[in-house]
Amino acid sequence: MKCDLHIHSCLSPCADLTMVPNEVVKYSPEIIAICDHNSGGNVLPFLKVFEKHGKILIPGIEIQSFEDVHILGYFKNFNDLITVSKIVAEHLPKINYDPEKFGYQVYVNENDEFVSMENLPLGFPTDFSIQEIIDLILDHSGLPAYAHIGRKFGVLYQLGIFPQTQVRIAEVTNKEEYSTAKKNGFITIASSDAHFLNQIGERYSIIEKEIKNVEDFLNLLYSGKVKTIWDF
Amino acid sequence: MKLSEVIEKASLEIVFTKEDCEILHAYTGDLLSLVMKNAKSDSIWITVQSHVNIIAVASMVGVKAIVLCEGLQFSDETVEKAKEEGITLLRSPDNAFLTSGKIFELGIR
Ligand SMILES: [Zn+2]
Ligand SMILES: [Zn+2]
């Protein structure tokens, strides 16, 4: 089974407004994760729509640290994601958000209707350190992963080398990043980081087992059973 | 130029220092991947990046001293690591531009 564990919805200021549940599901492999910038606020309608289509949706988030490092969090319980999301919201800068300048942040329902807009600057860094974000995710039974390690806002791009943390999973975007992550003992995943519908599945991971639910999947991910194309 | 002389002339605050040394170059930047690629050894490095990884990067590259700008604080963890690696830690209340300018004026490139 293919999985794409890093997809943005229309809540992310930099994502296209067509990133709504009933569109995303058409383009998605069997398993995906929605990981919006600093929020899990749009995950629920995706959960409902994916369930209807018999596909698996992993509740996720992409949190930005004050060192400008992006960290992904995956949760087996949707409620844990929402708790984390609320805490993250309190750690975003309080500014007057101008969607014309920074991008529209739209909440959607399971019928793809826009219901409201977020006024917190979700595309800005929180005042959390990398370690605080990792602890926050772990404290809520989440699974942390470093996003796009060698690209802008990736841990290696920002910090040169991997810091000593509890993170065991690294999202890689090419063979070179894959090798670096492997050398450092990481489980690797590859994902599209899609902001537009046609980017979904551009990069993906593979799991060679039938998966029933989110918990199953996350357990297998944590035990290194999810592979990238460079593993073969 | 001697590090002690740079510290005095650029009026930098000492957080930790071990022994005096010769500073040949300087580098300003916050992305550690670029620092690893582009900073020269025997440098003083001007930055606002305070993550503990700055010590590992400095010792890999041969950076002798790190100046943290904007009045920011080094964490205890960072100071501990700097002691282990013998990297001098300095602070400046000014931004990285002004701090770099002062060091540039001393003739360090
Ligand atoms: Zn990102
Ligand atoms: Zn992303």
Coordinates of C-alpha atoms and ligand atoms in Angstrom, one line a residue:
Chain A
M1 CA 0.0 0.0 0.0
K2 CA 1.2 3.5 -0.8
C3 CA 1.0 6.3 1.8
D4 CA 1.6 10.0 1.6
L5 CA 2.1 11.2 5.1
H6 CA 2.4 15.0 4.6
I7 CA -0.4 16.8 2.8
H8 CA -1.7 20.3 3.5
S9 CA -5.3 21.4 3.5
C10 CA -6.8 24.7 2.6
L11 CA -6.2 25.7 6.3
S12 CA -2.5 26.2 5.5
P13 CA -1.9 29.7 4.3
C14 CA 0.4 28.5 1.5
A15 CA -1.9 25.7 0.3
D16 CA -4.3 25.9 -2.6
L17 CA -8.0 26.5 -1.7
T18 CA -8.9 23.3 -3.7
M19 CA -7.2 21.3 -0.9
V20 CA -10.6 20.2 0.5
P21 CA -11.7 16.7 1.7
N22 CA -13.6 15.5 -1.3
E23 CA -11.0 16.6 -3.8
V24 CA -8.0 15.5 -1.8
V25 CA -9.5 12.0 -1.4
K26 CA -9.7 11.6 -5.1
Y27 CA -6.0 12.1 -5.6
S28 CA -4.9 10.3 -2.5
P29 CA -3.3 6.8 -2.1
E30 CA -4.9 4.4 0.5
I31 CA -3.2 6.1 3.4
I32 CA -2.5 9.8 3.9
A33 CA -1.9 12.3 6.7
I34 CA -3.1 15.8 6.8
C35 CA -0.4 18.0 8.3
D36 CA -1.3 21.7 8.3
H37 CA 1.1 24.3 9.6
N38 CA 0.7 24.7 13.4
S39 CA -2.9 23.4 13.4
G40 CA -5.0 20.2 13.4
G41 CA -8.2 22.3 13.0
N42 CA -9.1 20.9 9.6
V43 CA -8.5 17.2 10.2
L44 CA -12.1 16.2 11.3
P45 CA -13.9 16.7 7.9
F46 CA -11.0 14.8 6.2
L47 CA -11.5 11.9 8.7
K48 CA -15.2 11.7 7.9
V49 CA -14.7 11.8 4.1
F50 CA -11.8 9.4 4.1
E51 CA -13.7 6.9 6.2
K52 CA -16.6 7.1 3.6
H53 CA -14.1 6.2 0.9
G54 CA -12.5 3.4 2.8
K55 CA -9.2 5.1 2.9
I56 CA -7.1 5.8 6.1
L57 CA -6.4 9.3 7.3
I58 CA -3.8 9.9 9.9
P59 CA -4.4 13.0 12.1
G60 CA -1.3 15.1 11.8
I61 CA 0.2 18.5 12.3
E62 CA 3.4 20.3 11.1
I63 CA 4.7 22.5 14.0
Q64 CA 7.4 25.2 13.4
S65 CA 9.9 25.8 16.2
F66 CA 11.6 29.1 16.9
E67 CA 14.7 27.7 15.3
D68 CA 12.6 27.5 12.1
V69 CA 12.5 23.8 12.1
H70 CA 9.4 21.9 10.9
I71 CA 8.4 18.9 13.0
L72 CA 5.6 16.6 12.0
G73 CA 3.3 14.9 14.7
Y74 CA 1.1 11.9 14.0
F75 CA -1.7 10.9 16.4
K76 CA -3.7 7.8 16.8
N77 CA -6.4 9.7 18.7
F78 CA -7.9 12.7 17.0
N79 CA -8.6 14.3 20.4
D80 CA -4.9 14.3 21.3
L81 CA -4.2 16.2 18.1
I82 CA -6.8 18.8 19.0
T83 CA -5.3 19.3 22.4
V84 CA -1.9 19.8 20.9
S85 CA -3.3 22.1 18.3
K86 CA -4.9 24.3 21.0
I87 CA -1.6 24.5 22.9
V88 CA 0.3 25.4 19.8
A89 CA -2.2 28.2 19.1
E90 CA -1.3 29.9 22.3
H91 CA 2.3 29.9 21.2
L92 CA 1.9 31.7 17.9
P93 CA 2.6 35.4 17.6
K94 CA -0.3 37.7 18.2
I95 CA -0.5 39.9 15.1
N96 CA -3.2 41.3 12.9
Y97 CA -3.4 38.7 10.3
D98 CA -3.8 39.9 6.7
P99 CA -4.9 37.0 4.5
E100 CA -4.2 39.1 1.4
K101 CA -0.6 39.2 2.4
F102 CA 0.0 35.9 4.1
G103 CA -2.6 33.6 2.5
Y104 CA -6.1 32.5 3.2
Q105 CA -6.6 30.0 6.1
V106 CA -9.9 28.3 5.6
Y107 CA -11.8 25.9 7.7
V108 CA -13.9 23.5 5.7
N109 CA -16.6 20.9 6.4
E110 CA -17.1 17.4 5.0
N111 CA -19.1 18.9 2.0
D112 CA -16.1 21.0 1.0
E113 CA -18.0 24.2 2.1
F114 CA -15.9 27.0 3.6
V115 CA -17.1 27.6 7.1
S116 CA -14.7 30.1 8.6
M117 CA -11.2 31.6 8.5
E118 CA -8.4 31.3 11.0
N119 CA -6.9 34.6 12.1
L120 CA -3.8 33.3 13.9
P121 CA -0.7 33.4 11.7
L122 CA -0.3 29.6 11.1
G123 CA 2.6 30.1 8.8
F124 CA 4.8 31.7 11.5
P125 CA 7.1 30.0 14.0
T126 CA 5.8 29.2 17.4
D127 CA 7.9 30.2 20.4
F128 CA 8.6 26.5 21.2
S129 CA 12.0 25.0 20.8
I130 CA 12.5 21.8 18.9
Q131 CA 12.7 19.9 22.1
E132 CA 9.6 21.4 23.5
I133 CA 7.7 20.5 20.4
I134 CA 8.9 16.9 20.5
D135 CA 7.9 16.7 24.2
L136 CA 4.5 18.1 23.5
I137 CA 3.9 15.5 20.8
L138 CA 5.2 12.6 22.9
D139 CA 3.2 13.8 25.9
H140 CA 0.0 13.4 23.9
S141 CA 0.9 9.9 22.6
G142 CA 1.9 11.3 19.2
L143 CA 4.7 10.2 17.0
P144 CA 7.2 13.0 16.0
A145 CA 9.1 13.1 12.7
Y146 CA 11.5 15.6 11.2
A147 CA 10.0 17.1 8.0
H148 CA 11.9 17.5 4.7
I149 CA 15.2 17.3 6.5
G150 CA 17.5 18.8 3.8
R151 CA 15.1 21.5 2.6
K152 CA 14.2 24.9 3.8
F153 CA 12.8 24.6 7.4
G154 CA 14.2 21.1 7.6
V155 CA 16.3 20.1 10.6
L156 CA 19.5 19.5 8.7
Y157 CA 19.1 22.7 6.6
Q158 CA 18.6 24.8 9.7
L159 CA 20.9 23.0 12.1
G160 CA 23.5 21.3 10.0
I161 CA 23.4 18.0 11.9
F162 CA 20.8 16.0 13.8
P163 CA 20.3 17.3 17.4
Q164 CA 20.1 14.6 20.1
T165 CA 16.4 14.1 20.6
Q166 CA 13.8 11.3 20.9
V167 CA 12.8 11.6 17.2
R168 CA 13.4 8.4 15.2
I169 CA 11.6 9.2 12.0
A170 CA 13.0 11.5 9.2
E171 CA 11.1 12.6 6.1
V172 CA 13.4 12.6 3.2
T173 CA 12.9 14.1 -0.3
N174 CA 15.8 12.5 -2.2
K175 CA 18.4 9.7 -2.2
E176 CA 21.0 11.9 -0.6
E177 CA 18.8 12.8 2.4
Y178 CA 17.8 9.2 2.6
S179 CA 21.4 8.1 3.0
T180 CA 22.2 10.7 5.6
A181 CA 19.1 9.8 7.6
K182 CA 19.9 6.1 7.4
K183 CA 23.5 6.7 8.4
N184 CA 22.2 8.5 11.5
G185 CA 19.9 5.5 12.4
F186 CA 16.6 7.0 11.4
I187 CA 13.5 5.4 10.0
T188 CA 12.8 7.2 6.8
I189 CA 9.6 8.2 5.1
A190 CA 9.0 10.1 1.9
S191 CA 6.0 12.3 1.4
S192 CA 4.8 14.9 -1.1
D193 CA 4.3 17.9 1.2
A194 CA 1.5 18.6 -1.3
H195 CA 0.1 22.1 -1.3
F196 CA -1.8 21.5 -4.5
L197 CA -4.0 18.6 -5.6
N198 CA -1.6 17.5 -8.4
Q199 CA 1.3 17.3 -6.0
I200 CA -0.4 14.6 -3.9
G201 CA 1.5 11.3 -4.1
E202 CA 4.4 12.9 -6.0
R203 CA 6.6 11.3 -3.3
Y204 CA 5.2 8.5 -1.2
S205 CA 6.1 5.7 1.2
I206 CA 5.2 2.0 1.0
I207 CA 3.9 -0.4 3.5
E208 CA 3.9 -4.0 2.5
K209 CA 1.0 -5.0 4.8
E210 CA -2.7 -4.6 4.9
I211 CA -3.7 -2.0 7.4
K212 CA -6.9 -1.8 9.3
N213 CA -6.7 1.4 11.2
V214 CA -4.5 4.4 12.2
E215 CA -3.1 2.7 15.3
D216 CA -2.0 -0.3 13.3
F217 CA -0.3 1.9 10.8
L218 CA 1.5 4.1 13.4
N219 CA 2.8 1.0 15.2
L220 CA 4.2 -0.4 12.0
L221 CA 5.7 3.0 11.1
Y222 CA 7.4 3.2 14.5
S223 CA 8.8 -0.3 14.0
G224 CA 10.3 0.6 10.7
K225 CA 7.9 -1.3 8.4
V226 CA 7.2 1.8 6.3
K227 CA 9.7 2.1 3.4
T228 CA 10.7 4.6 0.8
I229 CA 11.5 3.8 -2.8
W230 CA 15.2 4.0 -1.9
D231 CA 14.9 1.1 0.4
F232 CA 14.4 -1.3 -2.6
Chain B
M1 CA 44.3 39.4 15.6
K2 CA 44.1 37.9 19.1
L3 CA 40.6 36.9 20.2
S4 CA 41.0 38.9 23.4
E5 CA 41.7 42.0 21.3
V6 CA 38.6 41.4 19.2
I7 CA 36.5 40.9 22.3
E8 CA 37.7 44.2 23.8
K9 CA 37.6 46.3 20.7
A10 CA 34.1 45.1 19.6
S11 CA 33.0 45.3 23.3
L12 CA 31.6 41.8 23.5
E13 CA 30.4 40.2 26.6
I14 CA 32.3 37.0 27.6
V15 CA 30.0 34.0 28.6
F16 CA 32.8 31.4 28.5
T17 CA 36.3 31.4 27.3
K18 CA 39.2 29.0 27.7
E19 CA 42.4 30.3 26.2
D20 CA 43.3 33.1 23.9
C21 CA 43.9 32.3 20.2
E22 CA 44.4 33.9 16.9
I23 CA 41.3 34.9 14.9
L24 CA 41.9 35.0 11.1
H25 CA 38.4 35.1 9.7
A26 CA 34.8 35.9 10.5
Y27 CA 31.4 34.6 9.3
T28 CA 27.9 35.7 9.8
G29 CA 24.9 33.4 9.4
D30 CA 22.2 31.4 11.2
L31 CA 21.7 28.4 8.9
L32 CA 24.0 25.8 10.3
S33 CA 24.1 23.9 7.0
L34 CA 25.6 27.0 5.3
V35 CA 28.0 27.6 8.2
M36 CA 29.3 24.1 7.8
K37 CA 29.8 24.6 4.1
N38 CA 31.2 28.2 4.1
A39 CA 32.8 29.3 7.4
K40 CA 36.6 29.0 7.5
S41 CA 38.6 27.6 10.4
D42 CA 40.0 30.0 13.0
S43 CA 36.9 32.2 12.6
I44 CA 34.7 34.2 14.9
W45 CA 31.1 33.4 14.0
I46 CA 28.3 36.0 14.4
T47 CA 24.8 34.6 14.7
V48 CA 21.4 34.6 16.3
Q49 CA 21.1 30.8 16.3
S50 CA 21.4 29.6 19.8
H51 CA 20.5 25.9 19.4
V52 CA 23.0 23.6 21.1
N53 CA 24.1 22.3 17.7
I54 CA 26.1 25.5 17.1
I55 CA 28.9 24.0 19.3
A56 CA 29.1 20.8 17.3
V57 CA 29.1 22.8 14.0
A58 CA 31.7 25.3 15.4
S59 CA 34.1 22.5 16.4
M60 CA 33.7 20.7 13.1
V61 CA 34.5 23.8 11.1
G62 CA 37.2 25.1 13.4
V63 CA 35.3 28.2 14.6
K64 CA 37.0 29.5 17.7
A65 CA 34.4 31.8 19.1
I66 CA 30.6 32.4 18.7
V67 CA 29.0 35.8 19.1
L68 CA 25.2 35.5 19.9
C69 CA 23.6 38.8 18.9
E70 CA 20.4 40.8 19.9
G71 CA 21.1 40.2 23.6
L72 CA 19.9 36.6 23.3
Q73 CA 21.0 34.0 25.9
F74 CA 22.9 30.7 25.5
S75 CA 21.2 27.8 27.2
D76 CA 23.0 26.0 30.0
E77 CA 23.3 23.0 27.7
T78 CA 25.0 25.1 25.1
V79 CA 27.5 26.5 27.6
E80 CA 28.2 23.0 28.9
K81 CA 29.0 21.8 25.4
A82 CA 31.1 24.8 24.7
K83 CA 33.2 24.0 27.8
E84 CA 33.7 20.5 26.6
E85 CA 34.8 21.6 23.1
G86 CA 36.7 24.7 24.2
I87 CA 34.7 27.1 22.1
T88 CA 34.5 30.7 23.4
L89 CA 31.0 32.1 23.8
L90 CA 30.3 35.8 23.5
R91 CA 27.2 38.0 23.5
S92 CA 26.4 41.3 21.8
P93 CA 23.3 43.5 22.6
D94 CA 23.4 44.7 18.9
N95 CA 22.0 42.9 15.9
A96 CA 24.1 40.7 13.6
F97 CA 24.7 43.5 11.1
L98 CA 26.1 46.0 13.6
T99 CA 28.1 43.3 15.4
S100 CA 29.6 42.1 12.1
G101 CA 30.3 45.7 11.2
K102 CA 32.4 46.3 14.3
I103 CA 34.4 43.2 13.7
F104 CA 34.8 44.1 10.0
E105 CA 36.2 47.4 11.1
L106 CA 38.9 45.6 13.0
G107 CA 40.2 44.4 9.6
I108 CA 39.0 40.8 10.0
R109 CA 37.5 39.2 6.8
Ligands
ZN1 ZN 7.4 22.1 6.2
ZN2 ZN 4.5 20.9 4.9

